[in-house]
Short mmCIF file of C-alpha atoms and ligand atoms in Angstrom, two decimals:
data_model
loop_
_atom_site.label_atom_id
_atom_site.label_comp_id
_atom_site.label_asym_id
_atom_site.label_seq_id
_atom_site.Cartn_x
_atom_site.Cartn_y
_atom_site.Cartn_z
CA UNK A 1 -54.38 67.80 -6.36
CA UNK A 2 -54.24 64.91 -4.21
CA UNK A 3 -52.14 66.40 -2.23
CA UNK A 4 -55.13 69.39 -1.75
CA UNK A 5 -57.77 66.71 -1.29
CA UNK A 6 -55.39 65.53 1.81
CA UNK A 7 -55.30 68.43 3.33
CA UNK A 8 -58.59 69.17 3.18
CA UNK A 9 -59.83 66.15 4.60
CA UNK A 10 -57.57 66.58 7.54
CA UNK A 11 -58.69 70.24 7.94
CA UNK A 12 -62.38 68.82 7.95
CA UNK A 13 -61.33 66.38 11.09
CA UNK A 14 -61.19 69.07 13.96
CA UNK A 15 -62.14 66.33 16.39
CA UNK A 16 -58.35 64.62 15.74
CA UNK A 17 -56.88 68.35 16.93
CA UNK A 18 -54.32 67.82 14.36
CA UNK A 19 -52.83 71.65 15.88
CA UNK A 20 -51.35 69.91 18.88
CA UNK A 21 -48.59 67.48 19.14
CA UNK A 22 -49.99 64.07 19.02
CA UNK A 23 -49.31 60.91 18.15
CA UNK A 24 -52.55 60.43 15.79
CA UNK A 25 -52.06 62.13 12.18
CA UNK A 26 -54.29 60.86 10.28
CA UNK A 27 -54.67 60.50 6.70
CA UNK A 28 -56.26 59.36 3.59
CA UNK A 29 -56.56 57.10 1.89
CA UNK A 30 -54.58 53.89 3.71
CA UNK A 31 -53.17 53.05 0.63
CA UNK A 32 -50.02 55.24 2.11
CA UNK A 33 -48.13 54.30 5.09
CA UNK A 34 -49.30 57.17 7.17
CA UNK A 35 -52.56 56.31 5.98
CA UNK A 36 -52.39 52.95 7.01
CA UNK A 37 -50.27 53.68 10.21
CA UNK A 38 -53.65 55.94 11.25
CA UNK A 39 -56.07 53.38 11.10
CA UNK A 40 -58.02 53.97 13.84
CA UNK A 41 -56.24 57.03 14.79
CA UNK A 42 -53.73 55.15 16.49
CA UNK A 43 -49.79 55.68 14.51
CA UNK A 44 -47.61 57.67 13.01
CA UNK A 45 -45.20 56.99 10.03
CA UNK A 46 -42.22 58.77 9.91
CA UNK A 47 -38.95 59.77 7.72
CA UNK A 48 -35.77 61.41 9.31
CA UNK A 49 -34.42 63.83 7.30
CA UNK A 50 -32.50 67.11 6.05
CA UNK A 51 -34.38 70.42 4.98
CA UNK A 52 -32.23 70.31 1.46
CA UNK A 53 -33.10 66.93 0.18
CA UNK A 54 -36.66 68.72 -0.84
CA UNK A 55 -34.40 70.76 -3.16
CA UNK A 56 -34.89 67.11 -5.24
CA UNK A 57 -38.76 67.72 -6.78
CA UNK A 58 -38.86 64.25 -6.76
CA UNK A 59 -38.56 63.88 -3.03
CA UNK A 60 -41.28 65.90 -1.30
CA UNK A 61 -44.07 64.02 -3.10
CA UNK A 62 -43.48 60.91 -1.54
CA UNK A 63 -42.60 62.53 1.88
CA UNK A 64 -45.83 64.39 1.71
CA UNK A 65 -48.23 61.73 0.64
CA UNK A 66 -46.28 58.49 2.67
CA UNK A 67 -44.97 60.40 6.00
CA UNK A 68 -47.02 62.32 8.77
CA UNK A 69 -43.94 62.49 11.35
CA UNK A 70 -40.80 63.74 10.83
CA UNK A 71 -37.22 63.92 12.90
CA UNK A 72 -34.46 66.22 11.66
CA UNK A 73 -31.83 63.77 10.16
CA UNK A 74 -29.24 66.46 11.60
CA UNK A 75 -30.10 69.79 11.73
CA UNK A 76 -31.68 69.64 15.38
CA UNK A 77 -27.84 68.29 16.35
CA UNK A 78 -25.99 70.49 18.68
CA UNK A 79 -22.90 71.10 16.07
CA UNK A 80 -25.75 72.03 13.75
CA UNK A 81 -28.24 74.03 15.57
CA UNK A 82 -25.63 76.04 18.18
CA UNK A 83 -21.97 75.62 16.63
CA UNK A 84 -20.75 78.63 18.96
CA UNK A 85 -22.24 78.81 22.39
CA UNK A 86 -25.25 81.65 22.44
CA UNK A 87 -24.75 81.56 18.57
CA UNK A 88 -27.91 79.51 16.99
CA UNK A 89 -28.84 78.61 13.43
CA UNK A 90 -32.12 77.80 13.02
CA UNK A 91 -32.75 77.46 9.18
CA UNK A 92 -33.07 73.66 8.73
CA UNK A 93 -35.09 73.30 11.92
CA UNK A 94 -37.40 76.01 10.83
CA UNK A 95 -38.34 74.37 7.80
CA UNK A 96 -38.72 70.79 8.89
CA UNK A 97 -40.72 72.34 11.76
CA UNK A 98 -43.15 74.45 9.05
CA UNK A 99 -42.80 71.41 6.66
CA UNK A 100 -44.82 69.70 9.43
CA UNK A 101 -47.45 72.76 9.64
CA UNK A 102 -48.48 72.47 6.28
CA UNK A 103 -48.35 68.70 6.07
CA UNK A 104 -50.55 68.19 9.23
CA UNK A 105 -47.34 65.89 9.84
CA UNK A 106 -45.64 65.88 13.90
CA UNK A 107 -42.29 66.73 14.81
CA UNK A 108 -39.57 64.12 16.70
CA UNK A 109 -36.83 66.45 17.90
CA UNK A 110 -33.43 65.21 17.91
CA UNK A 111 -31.30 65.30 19.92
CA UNK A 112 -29.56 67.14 23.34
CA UNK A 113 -27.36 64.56 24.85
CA UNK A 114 -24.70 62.27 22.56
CA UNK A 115 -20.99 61.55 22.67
CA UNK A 116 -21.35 63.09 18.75
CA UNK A 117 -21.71 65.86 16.57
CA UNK A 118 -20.98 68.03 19.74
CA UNK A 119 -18.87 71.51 19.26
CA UNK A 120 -15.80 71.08 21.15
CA UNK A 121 -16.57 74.15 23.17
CA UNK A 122 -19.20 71.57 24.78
CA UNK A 123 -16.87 69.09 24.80
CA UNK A 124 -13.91 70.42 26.28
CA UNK A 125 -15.73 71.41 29.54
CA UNK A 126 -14.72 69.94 32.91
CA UNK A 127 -16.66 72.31 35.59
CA UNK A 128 -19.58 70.54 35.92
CA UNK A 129 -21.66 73.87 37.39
CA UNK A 130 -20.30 75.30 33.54
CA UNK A 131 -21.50 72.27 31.81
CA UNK A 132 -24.87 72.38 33.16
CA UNK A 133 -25.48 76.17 32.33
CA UNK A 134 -24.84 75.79 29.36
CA UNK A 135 -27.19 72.67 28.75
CA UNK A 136 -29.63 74.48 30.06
CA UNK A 137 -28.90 77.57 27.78
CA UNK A 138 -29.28 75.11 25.01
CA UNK A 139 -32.16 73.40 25.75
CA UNK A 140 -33.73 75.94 26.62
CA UNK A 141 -33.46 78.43 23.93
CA UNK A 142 -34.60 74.83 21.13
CA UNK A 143 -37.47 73.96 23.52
CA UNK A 144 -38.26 77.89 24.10
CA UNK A 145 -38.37 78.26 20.20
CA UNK A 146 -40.23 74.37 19.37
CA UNK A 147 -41.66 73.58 22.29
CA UNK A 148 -44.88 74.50 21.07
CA UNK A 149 -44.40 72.56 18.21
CA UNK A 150 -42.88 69.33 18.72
CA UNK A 151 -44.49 65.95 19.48
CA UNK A 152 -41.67 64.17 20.96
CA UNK A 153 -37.12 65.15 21.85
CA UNK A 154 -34.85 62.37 22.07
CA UNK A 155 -33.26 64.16 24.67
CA UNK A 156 -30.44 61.55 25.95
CA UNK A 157 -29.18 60.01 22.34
CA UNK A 158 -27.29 56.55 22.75
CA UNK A 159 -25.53 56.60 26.50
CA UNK A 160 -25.06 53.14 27.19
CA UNK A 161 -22.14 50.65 26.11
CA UNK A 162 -23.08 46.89 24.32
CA UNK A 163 -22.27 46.07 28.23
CA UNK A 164 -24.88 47.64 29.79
CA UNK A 165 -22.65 50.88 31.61
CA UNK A 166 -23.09 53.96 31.06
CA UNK A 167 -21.19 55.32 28.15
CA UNK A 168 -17.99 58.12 28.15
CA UNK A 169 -18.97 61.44 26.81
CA UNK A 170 -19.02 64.80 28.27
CA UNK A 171 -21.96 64.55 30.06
CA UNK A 172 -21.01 61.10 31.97
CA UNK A 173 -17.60 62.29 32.50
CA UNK A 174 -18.67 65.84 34.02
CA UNK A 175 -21.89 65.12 35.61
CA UNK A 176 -21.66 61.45 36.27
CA UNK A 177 -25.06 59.01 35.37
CA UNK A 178 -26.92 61.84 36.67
CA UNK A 179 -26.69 63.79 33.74
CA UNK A 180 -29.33 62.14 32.28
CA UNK A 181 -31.49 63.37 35.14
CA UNK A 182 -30.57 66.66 34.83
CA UNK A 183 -31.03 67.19 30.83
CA UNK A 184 -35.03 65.82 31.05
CA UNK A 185 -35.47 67.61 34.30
CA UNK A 186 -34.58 70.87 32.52
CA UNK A 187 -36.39 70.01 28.88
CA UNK A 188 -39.55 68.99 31.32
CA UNK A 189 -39.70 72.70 32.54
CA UNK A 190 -38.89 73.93 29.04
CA UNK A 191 -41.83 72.12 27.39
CA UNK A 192 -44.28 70.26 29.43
CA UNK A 193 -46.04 68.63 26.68
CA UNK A 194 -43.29 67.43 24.95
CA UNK A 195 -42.46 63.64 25.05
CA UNK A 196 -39.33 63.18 26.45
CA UNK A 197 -36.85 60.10 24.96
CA UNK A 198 -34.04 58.32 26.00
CA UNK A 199 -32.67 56.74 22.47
CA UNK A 200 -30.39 54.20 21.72
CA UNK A 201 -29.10 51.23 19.50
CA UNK A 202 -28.65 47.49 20.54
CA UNK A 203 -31.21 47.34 22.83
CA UNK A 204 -34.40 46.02 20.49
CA UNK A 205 -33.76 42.39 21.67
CA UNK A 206 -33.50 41.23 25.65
CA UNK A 207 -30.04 41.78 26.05
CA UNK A 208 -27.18 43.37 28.86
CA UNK A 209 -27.91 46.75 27.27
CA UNK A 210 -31.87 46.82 27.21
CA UNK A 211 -31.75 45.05 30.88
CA UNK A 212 -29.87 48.00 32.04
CA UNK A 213 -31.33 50.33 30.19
CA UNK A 214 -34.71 49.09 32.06
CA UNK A 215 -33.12 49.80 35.62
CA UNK A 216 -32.16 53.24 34.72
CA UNK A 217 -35.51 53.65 33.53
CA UNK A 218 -37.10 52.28 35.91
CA UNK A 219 -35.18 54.00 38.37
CA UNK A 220 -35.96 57.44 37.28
CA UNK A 221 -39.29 57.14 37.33
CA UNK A 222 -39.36 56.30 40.54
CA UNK A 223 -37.75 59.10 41.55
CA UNK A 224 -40.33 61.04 39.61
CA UNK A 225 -38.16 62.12 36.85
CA UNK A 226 -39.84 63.19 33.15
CA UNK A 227 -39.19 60.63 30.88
CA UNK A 228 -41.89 59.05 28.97
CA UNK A 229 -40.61 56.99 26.10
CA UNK A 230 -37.59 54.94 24.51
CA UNK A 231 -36.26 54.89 21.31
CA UNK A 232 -35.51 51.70 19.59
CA UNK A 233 -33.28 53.15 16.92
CA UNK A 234 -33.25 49.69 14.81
CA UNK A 235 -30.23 50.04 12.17
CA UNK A 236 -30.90 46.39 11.48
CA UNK A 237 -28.94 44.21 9.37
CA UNK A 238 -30.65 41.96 6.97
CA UNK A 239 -31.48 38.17 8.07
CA UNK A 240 -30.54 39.16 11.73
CA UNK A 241 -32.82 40.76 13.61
CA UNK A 242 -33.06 39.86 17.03
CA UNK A 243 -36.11 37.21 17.74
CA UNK A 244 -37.75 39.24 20.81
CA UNK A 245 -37.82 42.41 19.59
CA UNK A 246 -41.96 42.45 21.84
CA UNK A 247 -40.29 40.86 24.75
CA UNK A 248 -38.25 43.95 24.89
CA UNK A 249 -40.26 46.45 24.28
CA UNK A 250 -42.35 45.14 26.77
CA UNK A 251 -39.10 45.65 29.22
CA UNK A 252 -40.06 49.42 28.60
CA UNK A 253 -43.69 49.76 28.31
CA UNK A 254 -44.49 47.70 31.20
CA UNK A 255 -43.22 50.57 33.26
CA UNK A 256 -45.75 52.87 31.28
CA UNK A 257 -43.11 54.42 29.09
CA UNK A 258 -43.64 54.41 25.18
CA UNK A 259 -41.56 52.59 23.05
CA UNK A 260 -41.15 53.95 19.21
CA UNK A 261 -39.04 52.81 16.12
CA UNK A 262 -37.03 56.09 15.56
CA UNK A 263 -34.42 55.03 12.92
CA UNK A 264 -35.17 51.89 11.01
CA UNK A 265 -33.10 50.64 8.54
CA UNK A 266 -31.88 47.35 7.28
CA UNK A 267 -29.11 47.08 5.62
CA UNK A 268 -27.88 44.14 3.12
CA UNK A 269 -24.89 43.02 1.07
CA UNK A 270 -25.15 44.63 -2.22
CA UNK A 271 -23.04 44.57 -5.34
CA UNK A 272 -20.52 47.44 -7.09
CA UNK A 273 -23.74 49.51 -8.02
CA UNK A 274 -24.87 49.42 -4.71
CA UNK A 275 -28.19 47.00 -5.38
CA UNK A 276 -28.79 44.00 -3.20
CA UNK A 277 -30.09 41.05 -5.41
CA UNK A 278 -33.83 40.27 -5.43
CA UNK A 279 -33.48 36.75 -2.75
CA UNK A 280 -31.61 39.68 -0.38
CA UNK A 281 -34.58 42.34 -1.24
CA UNK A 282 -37.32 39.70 -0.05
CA UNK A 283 -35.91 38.79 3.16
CA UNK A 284 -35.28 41.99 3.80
CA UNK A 285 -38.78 43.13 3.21
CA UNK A 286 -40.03 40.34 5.36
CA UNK A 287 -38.01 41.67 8.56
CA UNK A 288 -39.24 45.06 7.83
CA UNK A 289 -42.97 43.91 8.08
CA UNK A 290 -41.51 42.11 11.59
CA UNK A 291 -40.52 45.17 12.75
CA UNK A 292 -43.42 46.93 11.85
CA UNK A 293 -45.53 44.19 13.65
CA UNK A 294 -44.07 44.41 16.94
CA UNK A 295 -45.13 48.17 16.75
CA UNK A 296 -48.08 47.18 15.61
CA UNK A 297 -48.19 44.63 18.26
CA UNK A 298 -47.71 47.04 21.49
CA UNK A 299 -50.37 49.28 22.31
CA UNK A 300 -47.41 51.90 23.51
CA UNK A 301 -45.69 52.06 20.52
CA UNK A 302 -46.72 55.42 18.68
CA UNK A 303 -45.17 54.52 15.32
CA UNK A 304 -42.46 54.10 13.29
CA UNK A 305 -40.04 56.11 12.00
CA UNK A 306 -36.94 55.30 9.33
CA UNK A 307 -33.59 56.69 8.75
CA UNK A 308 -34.64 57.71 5.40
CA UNK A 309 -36.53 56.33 2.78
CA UNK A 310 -34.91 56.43 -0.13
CA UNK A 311 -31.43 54.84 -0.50
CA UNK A 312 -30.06 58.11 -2.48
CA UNK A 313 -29.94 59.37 0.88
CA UNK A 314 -28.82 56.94 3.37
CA UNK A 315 -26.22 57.08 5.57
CA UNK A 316 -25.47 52.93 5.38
CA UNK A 317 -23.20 52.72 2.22
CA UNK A 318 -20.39 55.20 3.36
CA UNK A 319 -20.37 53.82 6.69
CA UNK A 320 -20.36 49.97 6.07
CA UNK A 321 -18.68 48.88 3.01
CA UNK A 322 -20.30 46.62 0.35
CA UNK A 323 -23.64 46.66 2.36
CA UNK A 324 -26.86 49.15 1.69
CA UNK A 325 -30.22 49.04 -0.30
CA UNK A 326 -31.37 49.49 3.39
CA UNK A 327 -34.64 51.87 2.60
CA UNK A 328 -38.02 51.55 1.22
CA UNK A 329 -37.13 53.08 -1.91
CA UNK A 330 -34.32 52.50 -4.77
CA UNK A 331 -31.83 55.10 -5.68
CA UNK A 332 -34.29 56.36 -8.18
CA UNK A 333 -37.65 56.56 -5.30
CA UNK A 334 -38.56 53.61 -6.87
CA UNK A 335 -40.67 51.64 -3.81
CA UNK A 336 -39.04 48.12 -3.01
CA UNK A 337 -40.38 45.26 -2.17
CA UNK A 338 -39.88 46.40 1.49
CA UNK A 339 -42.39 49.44 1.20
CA UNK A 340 -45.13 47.15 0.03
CA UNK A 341 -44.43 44.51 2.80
CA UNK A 342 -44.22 47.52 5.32
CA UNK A 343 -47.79 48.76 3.90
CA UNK A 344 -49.63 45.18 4.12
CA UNK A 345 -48.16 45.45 7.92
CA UNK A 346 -49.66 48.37 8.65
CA UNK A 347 -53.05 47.45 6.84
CA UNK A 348 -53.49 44.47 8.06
CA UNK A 349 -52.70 45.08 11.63
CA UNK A 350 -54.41 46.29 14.28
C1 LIG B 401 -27.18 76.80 8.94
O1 LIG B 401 -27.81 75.56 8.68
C2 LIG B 401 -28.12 75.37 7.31
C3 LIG B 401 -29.00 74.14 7.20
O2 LIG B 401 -28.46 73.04 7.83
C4 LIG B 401 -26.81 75.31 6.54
O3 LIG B 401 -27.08 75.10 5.17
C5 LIG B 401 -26.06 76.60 6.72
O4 LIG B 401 -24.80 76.51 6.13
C6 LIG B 401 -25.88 76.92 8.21
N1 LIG B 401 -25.39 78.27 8.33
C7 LIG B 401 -24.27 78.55 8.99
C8 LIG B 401 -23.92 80.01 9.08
O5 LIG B 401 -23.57 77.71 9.51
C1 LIG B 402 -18.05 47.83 29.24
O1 LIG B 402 -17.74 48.31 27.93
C2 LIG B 402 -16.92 49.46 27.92
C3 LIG B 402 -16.84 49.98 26.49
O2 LIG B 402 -16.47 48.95 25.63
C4 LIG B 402 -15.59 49.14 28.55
O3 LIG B 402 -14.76 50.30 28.53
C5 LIG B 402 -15.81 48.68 29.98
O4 LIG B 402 -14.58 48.29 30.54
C6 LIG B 402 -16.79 47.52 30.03
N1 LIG B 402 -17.12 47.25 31.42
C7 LIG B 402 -17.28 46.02 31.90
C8 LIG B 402 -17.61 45.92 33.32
O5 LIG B 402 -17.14 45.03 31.19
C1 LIG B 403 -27.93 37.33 -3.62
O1 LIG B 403 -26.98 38.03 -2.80
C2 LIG B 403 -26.56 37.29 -1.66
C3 LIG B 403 -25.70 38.23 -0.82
O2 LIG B 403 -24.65 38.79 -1.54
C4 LIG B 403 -25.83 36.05 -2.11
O3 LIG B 403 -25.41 35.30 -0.99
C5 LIG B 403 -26.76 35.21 -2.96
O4 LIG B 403 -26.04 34.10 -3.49
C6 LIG B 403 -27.33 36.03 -4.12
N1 LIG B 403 -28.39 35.24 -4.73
C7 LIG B 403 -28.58 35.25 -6.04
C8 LIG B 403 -29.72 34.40 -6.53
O5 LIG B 403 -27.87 35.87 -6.81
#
């Protein structure tokens, strides 16, 4: 019913042109994040994740009533979406992408470019003329198919080093730094409207890696290249998140380029049940609220988007031992303390 009432109201808003790709999705009331992330027409609030999890009834109620962007946790990957070349499986896409029909909700593709979850009959390539054809076979047949339909593509996923040079992969080691050139070139003349991304980790605060990552930017648009945003990924860590996470994004969107969150999480020591204790869960909701406020804080930041939002599904706990309880909600999509810190953020900002 609520749910019905939602979509209504967004149906009666034709104004807002909720049928293209835009940042603005709003909804009612702001006692939700997207609601609140709307005020104003201004944000998005988004959850990465995988078609399945909605197989759990408990989980598409809160991603339908808190969420109005969505990035496919995996199944936009290359392994996932084109495991043999000219060979594509579209089912998880497909439903995130109609998932964000019926929801009003936009779509953040993700992604073209990463030294990961890459077939190795990408990765084994050396002719560079071979390599690009068949970027451009893939890109082209996930824009052809969602170009229509997407807000944003992280195109280029994570290609610098902590030192600020460019990172081994494939596409550095075939095509050199151009590469990254190339793939937004050819994602540009797949979908126009599309935001193209360059996303990456390590580079929230002022650092070698952001610095850099500011040249290259900077670089490529002056040579009139299609990029139009960065992604601050922001796997944080409890009780140390950098102090400047505005001066950096300011690195970005003082060359006109967008800066969004694209996968927050922040993750915290937590005991053999997987549970951080409640001193851990309050700091940890306060640096989610900072986070939120230096979106908040930068008229080019389009919103916020986390890895997740319930801990049942994050990635955190098998990757980093003893540490996790990194989401908004508990194991059992109970909201923490960090959802209602993250909510006050967005309605009491601007
Ligand atoms: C296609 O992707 C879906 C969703 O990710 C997955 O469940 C399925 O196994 C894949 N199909 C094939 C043939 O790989
Ligand atoms: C930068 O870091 C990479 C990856 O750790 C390393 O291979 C490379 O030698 C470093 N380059 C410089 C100039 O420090
Ligand atoms: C809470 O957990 C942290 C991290 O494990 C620990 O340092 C702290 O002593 C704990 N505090 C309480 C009150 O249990």
């Amino acid at each position: 019913m609520v749910q019905l009432q939602l979509h209504l109201l967004a149906a009666l808003l034709p104004a807002l042109a909720l049928a293209i790709p835009s940042p603005v999705a709003p909804r009612s009331p702001a006692t939700n994040l997207a609601g609140a992330a709307s005020k104003d027409n201004k944000r998005y609030f988004g959850d990465a994740y995988q078609s399945f999890y909605l197989a759990d009834p408990r989980y598409g109620p809160i991603l339908d009533s808190q969420f109005s962007a969505y990035t496919p946790e995996n199944e936009m990957k290359w392994e996932v979406i084109e495991p043999t070349r000219g060979v594509f499986n579209w089912t998880g896409s497909d439903l995130i992408v109609a998932h964000a029909k019926k929801t009003h909700s936009i779509v953040r593709g993700h992604n073209f470019c990463w030294d990961s979850q890459t077939p190795s009959y990408v990765t084994s390539i050396t002719d560079p003329t071979e390599l690009t054809q068949v970027l451009e076979e893939h890109i082209n047949a996930v824009l052809g198919r969602y170009g229509n339909d997407l807000y944003a593509f992280d195109v280029i996923n994570e290609p610098l080093n902590d030192n600020g040079t460019i990172k081994s992969s494939v596409w550095s080691n075939v095509l050199g730094e151009n590469y990254i050139e190339t793939a937004l070139t050819i994602a540009h003349k797949a979908a126009p409207n599309v935001k193209l991304y360059i996303n990456d980790y390590n580079i929230e605060g002022v650092n070698s890696k952001s610095q850099a990552l500011a040249t290259i930017a900077k670089n490529l648009l002056d040579k009139g290249v299609p990029l139009h945003g960065i992604g601050f990924e922001s796997h944080f860590i409890g009780g140390e998140l950098p102090g400047d996470i505005s001066q950096s994004m300011k690195q970005f969107t003082d060359l006109g380029l967008d800066v969004a969150i694209t996968e927050l999480d922040i993750r915290v020591p937590v005991d053999s049940s997987g549970i951080a204790n409640a001193t851990v869960r309050k700091l940890q909701a306060d640096n989610y609220a900072t986070v939120v406020q230096a979106c908040l804080d930068n008229g080019n930041c389009p919103g916020v988007t986390v890895w997740g939002f319930d801990d049942g599904h994050s990635w955190i706990p098998g990757v980093f031992a003893g540490q996790g309880d990194a989401n908004l909600y508990d194991f059992n999509y109970q909201p923490k303390p960090a959802y209602y810190s993250t909510l006050a953020a967005l309605q009491n900002g601007k």
